[in-house]
PDB file of C-alpha atoms in Angstrom:
ATOM      1  CA  ASP A 243     -12.833  -1.205  -9.447  1.00 65.00           C
ATOM      2  CA  GLN A 244     -11.207   2.058 -10.720  1.00 77.00           C
ATOM      3  CA  GLN A 245     -10.379   4.054  -7.542  1.00 89.00           C
ATOM      4  CA  VAL A 246      -9.166   7.052  -9.553  1.00 94.00           C
ATOM      5  CA  LYS A 247     -11.185   8.232 -12.495  1.00 94.00           C
ATOM      6  CA  GLN A 248     -10.345  10.559 -15.205  1.00 95.00           C
ATOM      7  CA  ASN A 249     -13.424  10.785 -17.200  1.00 92.00           C
ATOM      8  CA  SER A 250     -12.214  13.041 -20.039  1.00 94.00           C
ATOM      9  CA  PRO A 251     -10.038  10.988 -22.336  1.00 93.00           C
ATOM     10  CA  SER A 252      -9.051  13.988 -24.242  1.00 96.00           C
ATOM     11  CA  LEU A 253      -9.107  17.840 -24.080  1.00 97.00           C
ATOM     12  CA  SER A 254      -8.265  20.386 -26.610  1.00 97.00           C
ATOM     13  CA  VAL A 255      -7.584  24.152 -25.657  1.00 97.00           C
ATOM     14  CA  GLN A 256      -6.316  27.262 -27.456  1.00 97.00           C
ATOM     15  CA  GLU A 257      -2.853  28.535 -26.510  1.00 97.00           C
ATOM     16  CA  GLY A 258      -2.967  31.274 -23.813  1.00 97.00           C
ATOM     17  CA  ARG A 259      -6.032  30.094 -22.456  1.00 97.00           C
ATOM     18  CA  ILE A 260      -6.790  27.859 -19.199  1.00 98.00           C
ATOM     19  CA  SER A 261      -6.723  24.211 -19.158  1.00 98.00           C
ATOM     20  CA  ILE A 262      -8.638  22.464 -16.587  1.00 98.00           C
ATOM     21  CA  LEU A 263      -8.069  18.532 -16.048  1.00 98.00           C
ATOM     22  CA  ASN A 264     -10.444  16.782 -13.762  1.00 98.00           C
ATOM     23  CA  CYS A 265     -10.115  13.644 -11.581  1.00 97.00           C
ATOM     24  CA  ASP A 266     -12.496  11.630  -9.326  1.00 97.00           C
ATOM     25  CA  TYR A 267     -11.617   9.316  -6.479  1.00 96.00           C
ATOM     26  CA  THR A 268     -13.683   6.885  -4.379  1.00 94.00           C
ATOM     27  CA  ASN A 269     -11.535   5.786  -1.727  1.00 90.00           C
ATOM     28  CA  SER A 270     -11.754   8.148   1.323  1.00 91.00           C
ATOM     29  CA  MET A 271      -8.513   6.649   2.726  1.00 88.00           C
ATOM     30  CA  PHE A 272      -6.273   8.592  -0.112  1.00 90.00           C
ATOM     31  CA  ASP A 273      -4.269  11.398   1.675  1.00 88.00           C
ATOM     32  CA  TYR A 274      -1.844  12.355  -1.130  1.00 89.00           C
ATOM     33  CA  PHE A 275      -2.631  13.342  -4.657  1.00 93.00           C
ATOM     34  CA  LEU A 276      -0.179  13.929  -7.510  1.00 94.00           C
ATOM     35  CA  TRP A 277      -0.327  14.791 -11.355  1.00 96.00           C
ATOM     36  CA  TYR A 278       2.070  13.333 -13.679  1.00 96.00           C
ATOM     37  CA  LYS A 279       2.669  14.524 -17.182  1.00 97.00           C
ATOM     38  CA  LYS A 280       3.652  12.023 -20.043  1.00 94.00           C
ATOM     39  CA  TYR A 281       5.169  12.587 -23.518  1.00 94.00           C
ATOM     40  CA  PRO A 282       5.093   9.875 -26.095  1.00 90.00           C
ATOM     41  CA  ALA A 283       8.035   7.100 -25.904  1.00 87.00           C
ATOM     42  CA  GLU A 284       8.777   8.732 -22.338  1.00 92.00           C
ATOM     43  CA  GLY A 285       7.910   7.614 -18.624  1.00 94.00           C
ATOM     44  CA  PRO A 286       5.694   9.904 -16.638  1.00 94.00           C
ATOM     45  CA  THR A 287       7.212  13.030 -15.144  1.00 94.00           C
ATOM     46  CA  PHE A 288       5.928  14.392 -11.759  1.00 92.00           C
ATOM     47  CA  LEU A 289       4.351  17.685 -12.235  1.00 96.00           C
ATOM     48  CA  ILE A 290       2.471  18.726  -8.843  1.00 96.00           C
ATOM     49  CA  SER A 291       1.266  17.272  -5.763  1.00 93.00           C
ATOM     50  CA  ILE A 292      -1.191  18.046  -2.822  1.00 94.00           C
ATOM     51  CA  SER A 293      -1.643  16.755   0.607  1.00 91.00           C
ATOM     52  CA  SER A 294      -5.198  16.146   1.899  1.00 91.00           C
ATOM     53  CA  ILE A 295      -4.696  18.659   4.468  1.00 92.00           C
ATOM     54  CA  LYS A 296      -4.592  21.430   1.841  1.00 95.00           C
ATOM     55  CA  ASP A 297      -7.310  22.381  -0.706  1.00 96.00           C
ATOM     56  CA  LYS A 298      -4.843  24.312  -3.172  1.00 97.00           C
ATOM     57  CA  ASN A 299      -1.347  24.168  -4.193  1.00 97.00           C
ATOM     58  CA  GLU A 300       0.320  26.249  -6.846  1.00 98.00           C
ATOM     59  CA  ASP A 301       3.625  25.952  -8.834  1.00 96.00           C
ATOM     60  CA  GLY A 302       4.054  28.523 -11.476  1.00 97.00           C
ATOM     61  CA  ARG A 303       1.443  27.902 -14.226  1.00 98.00           C
ATOM     62  CA  PHE A 304       0.194  24.669 -12.676  1.00 98.00           C
ATOM     63  CA  THR A 305      -2.293  24.790  -9.689  1.00 98.00           C
ATOM     64  CA  VAL A 306      -4.131  21.806  -8.149  1.00 98.00           C
ATOM     65  CA  PHE A 307      -7.343  22.125  -6.316  1.00 98.00           C
ATOM     66  CA  LEU A 308      -8.667  19.352  -3.885  1.00 98.00           C
ATOM     67  CA  ASN A 309     -12.343  19.070  -2.787  1.00 97.00           C
ATOM     68  CA  LYS A 310     -12.333  16.276  -0.357  1.00 95.00           C
ATOM     69  CA  SER A 311     -16.268  16.549   0.418  1.00 95.00           C
ATOM     70  CA  ALA A 312     -16.700  15.832  -3.491  1.00 97.00           C
ATOM     71  CA  LYS A 313     -13.603  13.417  -3.755  1.00 96.00           C
ATOM     72  CA  HIS A 314     -12.707  15.568  -6.700  1.00 97.00           C
ATOM     73  CA  LEU A 315      -9.457  17.269  -7.689  1.00 97.00           C
ATOM     74  CA  SER A 316      -8.444  19.349 -10.700  1.00 98.00           C
ATOM     75  CA  LEU A 317      -5.193  20.632 -12.575  1.00 98.00           C
ATOM     76  CA  HIS A 318      -5.459  24.218 -13.803  1.00 98.00           C
ATOM     77  CA  ILE A 319      -2.731  25.244 -16.344  1.00 98.00           C
ATOM     78  CA  VAL A 320      -2.803  29.057 -17.022  1.00 97.00           C
ATOM     79  CA  PRO A 321      -1.656  30.030 -19.522  1.00 97.00           C
ATOM     80  CA  SER A 322      -1.574  26.983 -21.730  1.00 98.00           C
ATOM     81  CA  GLN A 323       1.206  26.530 -23.993  1.00 97.00           C
ATOM     82  CA  PRO A 324       1.748  24.130 -26.972  1.00 96.00           C
ATOM     83  CA  GLY A 325       4.359  22.204 -25.026  1.00 96.00           C
ATOM     84  CA  ASP A 326       2.062  21.274 -22.425  1.00 97.00           C
ATOM     85  CA  SER A 327       0.597  18.927 -25.027  1.00 97.00           C
ATOM     86  CA  ALA A 328       0.819  15.452 -23.400  1.00 97.00           C
ATOM     87  CA  VAL A 329      -1.147  12.848 -21.423  1.00 96.00           C
ATOM     88  CA  TYR A 330      -1.816  13.931 -17.871  1.00 97.00           C
ATOM     89  CA  PHE A 331      -2.415  11.253 -15.027  1.00 96.00           C
ATOM     90  CA  CYS A 332      -3.788  11.746 -11.856  1.00 96.00           C
ATOM     91  CA  ALA A 333      -2.609   9.522  -8.943  1.00 93.00           C
ATOM     92  CA  ALA A 334      -3.478   8.989  -5.342  1.00 92.00           C
ATOM     93  CA  SER A 335      -1.949   6.951  -2.468  1.00 86.00           C
ATOM     94  CA  ALA A 336      -3.130   6.159   1.043  1.00 82.00           C
ATOM     95  CA  ARG A 337      -1.104   5.538   4.153  1.00 69.00           C
ATOM     96  CA  THR A 338      -1.506   1.954   5.248  1.00 61.00           C
ATOM     97  CA  TYR A 339      -2.058   1.004   8.873  1.00 51.00           C
ATOM     98  CA  GLY A 340       1.234   0.733  10.813  1.00 48.00           C
ATOM     99  CA  GLY A 341       3.228   2.463   8.180  1.00 51.00           C
ATOM    100  CA  ALA A 342       3.799   4.477   4.944  1.00 51.00           C
ATOM    101  CA  THR A 343       3.451   3.312   1.503  1.00 60.00           C
ATOM    102  CA  ASN A 344       4.000   4.977  -1.858  1.00 65.00           C
ATOM    103  CA  LYS A 345       1.581   2.672  -3.690  1.00 77.00           C
ATOM    104  CA  LEU A 346       0.123   5.003  -6.199  1.00 85.00           C
ATOM    105  CA  ILE A 347      -3.044   4.514  -8.052  1.00 88.00           C
ATOM    106  CA  PHE A 348      -3.259   6.108 -11.452  1.00 92.00           C
ATOM    107  CA  GLY A 349      -6.190   7.222 -13.391  1.00 93.00           C
ATOM    108  CA  THR A 350      -6.451   6.585 -17.116  1.00 92.00           C
ATOM    109  CA  GLY A 351      -5.215   9.651 -18.254  1.00 94.00           C
ATOM    110  CA  THR A 352      -6.236  12.792 -20.231  1.00 96.00           C
ATOM    111  CA  LEU A 353      -4.611  13.763 -23.573  1.00 96.00           C
ATOM    112  CA  LEU A 354      -4.306  17.478 -23.623  1.00 98.00           C
ATOM    113  CA  ALA A 355      -3.784  19.164 -26.850  1.00 98.00           C
ATOM    114  CA  VAL A 356      -2.967  22.781 -26.819  1.00 97.00           C
ATOM    115  CA  GLN A 357      -3.526  24.411 -30.264  1.00 95.00           C
ATOM    116  CA  PRO A 358      -1.205  27.433 -31.332  1.00 92.00           C
TER     117      PRO A 358
ATOM    118  CA  ASP B 267      16.249  12.493 -17.902  1.00 81.00           C
ATOM    119  CA  SER B 268      14.533  11.064 -14.704  1.00 83.00           C
ATOM    120  CA  GLY B 269      17.869   9.129 -13.838  1.00 92.00           C
ATOM    121  CA  VAL B 270      15.935   5.953 -13.828  1.00 97.00           C
ATOM    122  CA  THR B 271      17.239   3.364 -16.483  1.00 97.00           C
ATOM    123  CA  GLN B 272      15.198   0.617 -17.945  1.00 98.00           C
ATOM    124  CA  THR B 273      16.403  -2.163 -20.128  1.00 97.00           C
ATOM    125  CA  PRO B 274      15.619  -3.365 -23.025  1.00 97.00           C
ATOM    126  CA  LYS B 275      13.560  -0.503 -24.407  1.00 96.00           C
ATOM    127  CA  HIS B 276      11.627  -3.160 -26.698  1.00 96.00           C
ATOM    128  CA  LEU B 277      11.121  -6.696 -26.400  1.00 97.00           C
ATOM    129  CA  ILE B 278       9.289  -9.179 -28.735  1.00 97.00           C
ATOM    130  CA  THR B 279       8.776 -12.684 -27.577  1.00 97.00           C
ATOM    131  CA  ALA B 280       6.269 -15.711 -28.125  1.00 97.00           C
ATOM    132  CA  THR B 281       3.651 -17.134 -25.937  1.00 97.00           C
ATOM    133  CA  GLY B 282       4.913 -19.338 -23.208  1.00 97.00           C
ATOM    134  CA  GLN B 283       8.295 -17.887 -22.904  1.00 97.00           C
ATOM    135  CA  ARG B 284       9.987 -15.953 -20.086  1.00 97.00           C
ATOM    136  CA  VAL B 285      11.707 -12.736 -20.024  1.00 97.00           C
ATOM    137  CA  THR B 286      13.428 -10.297 -17.617  1.00 98.00           C
ATOM    138  CA  LEU B 287      13.147  -6.745 -17.527  1.00 98.00           C
ATOM    139  CA  ARG B 288      15.596  -4.595 -15.823  1.00 98.00           C
ATOM    140  CA  CYS B 289      15.651  -1.421 -13.814  1.00 98.00           C
ATOM    141  CA  SER B 290      18.453   0.901 -12.536  1.00 98.00           C
ATOM    142  CA  PRO B 291      16.964   3.676  -9.930  1.00 96.00           C
ATOM    143  CA  ARG B 292      18.088   7.047  -9.631  1.00 95.00           C
ATOM    144  CA  SER B 293      21.266   7.318  -7.618  1.00 94.00           C
ATOM    145  CA  GLY B 294      20.327   7.446  -3.882  1.00 91.00           C
ATOM    146  CA  ASP B 295      16.718   6.122  -4.338  1.00 93.00           C
ATOM    147  CA  LEU B 296      15.943   3.262  -2.275  1.00 92.00           C
ATOM    148  CA  SER B 297      12.433   2.453  -3.388  1.00 91.00           C
ATOM    149  CA  VAL B 298      11.725   0.724  -6.728  1.00 94.00           C
ATOM    150  CA  TYR B 299       8.224   0.142  -7.966  1.00 94.00           C
ATOM    151  CA  TRP B 300       6.899  -1.579 -11.192  1.00 96.00           C
ATOM    152  CA  TYR B 301       3.949  -0.591 -13.124  1.00 95.00           C
ATOM    153  CA  GLN B 302       2.134  -2.064 -16.240  1.00 95.00           C
ATOM    154  CA  GLN B 303       0.388   0.007 -18.635  1.00 93.00           C
ATOM    155  CA  SER B 304      -1.855  -1.806 -21.095  1.00 89.00           C
ATOM    156  CA  LEU B 305      -3.499  -0.372 -24.089  1.00 79.00           C
ATOM    157  CA  ASP B 306      -5.907   2.499 -23.186  1.00 70.00           C
ATOM    158  CA  GLN B 307      -5.403   1.681 -19.502  1.00 77.00           C
ATOM    159  CA  GLY B 308      -3.712   3.828 -16.801  1.00 82.00           C
ATOM    160  CA  LEU B 309      -0.799   2.444 -15.021  1.00 90.00           C
ATOM    161  CA  GLN B 310      -1.510  -0.536 -12.776  1.00 91.00           C
ATOM    162  CA  PHE B 311       0.682  -0.965  -9.858  1.00 90.00           C
ATOM    163  CA  LEU B 312       2.408  -4.400  -9.598  1.00 93.00           C
ATOM    164  CA  ILE B 313       4.994  -4.265  -6.901  1.00 92.00           C
ATOM    165  CA  GLN B 314       7.302  -2.100  -4.592  1.00 91.00           C
ATOM    166  CA  TYR B 315      10.632  -2.934  -3.167  1.00 92.00           C
ATOM    167  CA  TYR B 316      12.481  -0.780  -0.399  1.00 91.00           C
ATOM    168  CA  ASN B 317      15.860  -1.418   0.189  1.00 92.00           C
ATOM    169  CA  GLY B 318      15.848  -4.951  -0.924  1.00 93.00           C
ATOM    170  CA  GLU B 319      12.597  -5.854   0.646  1.00 93.00           C
ATOM    171  CA  GLU B 320       9.057  -6.244  -0.603  1.00 92.00           C
ATOM    172  CA  ARG B 321       6.938  -3.368   0.720  1.00 88.00           C
ATOM    173  CA  ALA B 322       3.758  -3.563  -1.288  1.00 86.00           C
ATOM    174  CA  LYS B 323       2.109  -5.625  -3.814  1.00 88.00           C
ATOM    175  CA  GLY B 324      -0.528  -4.709  -6.359  1.00 87.00           C
ATOM    176  CA  ASN B 325      -2.303  -6.696  -9.027  1.00 82.00           C
ATOM    177  CA  ILE B 326       0.737  -8.792  -9.833  1.00 91.00           C
ATOM    178  CA  LEU B 327       0.139 -12.165 -11.506  1.00 94.00           C
ATOM    179  CA  GLU B 328       1.678 -15.329  -9.874  1.00 95.00           C
ATOM    180  CA  ARG B 329       3.479 -15.891 -13.316  1.00 96.00           C
ATOM    181  CA  PHE B 330       5.184 -12.548 -12.431  1.00 97.00           C
ATOM    182  CA  SER B 331       7.849 -11.971  -9.847  1.00 96.00           C
ATOM    183  CA  ALA B 332      10.411  -9.455  -8.823  1.00 97.00           C
ATOM    184  CA  GLN B 333      13.266  -8.715  -6.702  1.00 97.00           C
ATOM    185  CA  GLN B 334      15.749  -5.920  -5.755  1.00 97.00           C
ATOM    186  CA  PHE B 335      19.323  -6.573  -5.487  1.00 97.00           C
ATOM    187  CA  PRO B 336      21.911  -5.296  -2.955  1.00 96.00           C
ATOM    188  CA  ASP B 337      23.032  -2.702  -5.389  1.00 95.00           C
ATOM    189  CA  LEU B 338      19.245  -1.619  -5.440  1.00 96.00           C
ATOM    190  CA  HIS B 339      18.752  -2.414  -9.088  1.00 97.00           C
ATOM    191  CA  SER B 340      15.591  -4.553  -9.602  1.00 98.00           C
ATOM    192  CA  GLU B 341      14.306  -7.181 -12.263  1.00 98.00           C
ATOM    193  CA  LEU B 342      10.895  -8.065 -13.141  1.00 98.00           C
ATOM    194  CA  ASN B 343      10.491 -11.679 -14.373  1.00 98.00           C
ATOM    195  CA  LEU B 344       7.553 -12.678 -16.418  1.00 97.00           C
ATOM    196  CA  SER B 345       7.056 -16.258 -17.151  1.00 97.00           C
ATOM    197  CA  SER B 346       4.592 -18.395 -19.138  1.00 97.00           C
ATOM    198  CA  LEU B 347       3.838 -15.303 -21.364  1.00 97.00           C
ATOM    199  CA  GLU B 348       0.244 -14.777 -22.794  1.00 96.00           C
ATOM    200  CA  LEU B 349      -0.738 -12.323 -25.558  1.00 95.00           C
ATOM    201  CA  GLY B 350      -2.521 -10.242 -22.735  1.00 94.00           C
ATOM    202  CA  ASP B 351       0.874  -9.545 -21.114  1.00 96.00           C
ATOM    203  CA  SER B 352       1.961  -7.110 -24.092  1.00 96.00           C
ATOM    204  CA  ALA B 353       2.121  -3.805 -22.552  1.00 96.00           C
ATOM    205  CA  LEU B 354       4.577  -1.119 -21.424  1.00 96.00           C
ATOM    206  CA  TYR B 355       6.311  -1.967 -18.268  1.00 97.00           C
ATOM    207  CA  PHE B 356       7.382   1.108 -16.222  1.00 97.00           C
ATOM    208  CA  CYS B 357       9.991   1.158 -13.245  1.00 97.00           C
ATOM    209  CA  ALA B 358      10.023   4.033 -11.057  1.00 95.00           C
ATOM    210  CA  SER B 359      12.144   4.919  -8.028  1.00 94.00           C
ATOM    211  CA  SER B 360      11.857   7.244  -5.042  1.00 90.00           C
ATOM    212  CA  VAL B 361      14.094   8.355  -2.113  1.00 86.00           C
ATOM    213  CA  GLN B 362      11.949   7.297   0.614  1.00 78.00           C
ATOM    214  CA  ASP B 363       8.950   4.865   1.287  1.00 73.00           C
ATOM    215  CA  SER B 364       6.612   7.599   2.031  1.00 66.00           C
ATOM    216  CA  THR B 365       3.766   9.338   0.431  1.00 57.00           C
ATOM    217  CA  ASN B 366       5.650  12.542   0.431  1.00 67.00           C
ATOM    218  CA  SER B 367       8.286  11.175  -1.951  1.00 74.00           C
ATOM    219  CA  PRO B 368       7.234  11.648  -5.642  1.00 82.00           C
ATOM    220  CA  LEU B 369       8.154   8.650  -7.975  1.00 88.00           C
ATOM    221  CA  HIS B 370      10.604   9.303 -10.879  1.00 92.00           C
ATOM    222  CA  PHE B 371       9.904   6.953 -13.904  1.00 95.00           C
ATOM    223  CA  GLY B 372      12.050   5.233 -16.378  1.00 97.00           C
ATOM    224  CA  ASN B 373      10.902   5.376 -20.152  1.00 96.00           C
ATOM    225  CA  GLY B 374       9.677   1.841 -19.890  1.00 96.00           C
ATOM    226  CA  THR B 375      10.047  -1.477 -21.682  1.00 97.00           C
ATOM    227  CA  ARG B 376       7.652  -2.191 -24.362  1.00 96.00           C
ATOM    228  CA  LEU B 377       6.820  -5.929 -24.399  1.00 97.00           C
ATOM    229  CA  THR B 378       5.160  -7.624 -27.316  1.00 97.00           C
ATOM    230  CA  VAL B 379       4.050 -11.052 -27.008  1.00 97.00           C
ATOM    231  CA  THR B 380       3.297 -12.910 -30.286  1.00 96.00           C
TER     232      THR B 380
END
């Protein structure tokens, strides 16, 4: 059962344009969402996060939007740069009863290619 | 550089064998997590330790086990290896055991079972 889904395996965007990566989730208990970026031969790197009490979080060129009613979040990169070319993973976590947990559930990733 | 160190980088072994993967977390991080990434799959959560104690378990097979030592480094033991165990194994660490503490990943150990 894939609780976090990234339905687009790949995305190609021109340099300078907006990149929009999408993610859907099924577990309504998720209360914290993150995006990670991964280059080949490296581990994932934390990019940006959002709590379920917010619907938008911005950090420089990166903005994450959360639509709880639709169980959908998206990552916007503006403007896109060739160095942004990587695999982007969406991840979610839920606070368990009686305590906190950092068990992250990851999507399968979207390969972003930014063309010069 | 995330500060998380994983060894070895590559491991090739035969079916039925046992291997140990090692992880040193970032300085000051108390939580260690293990993830498995098979071909074309997302990262699958295996297990989490916090300050030496098991905190959460995911889809970890009974043939797999892990522990976190007093110096906070962790080891993932994989036994009776099968071809399907071939994957990238990532270790991650975080300061706290909370959902507001992003994980920092190592570069992974690529395990190939032949």
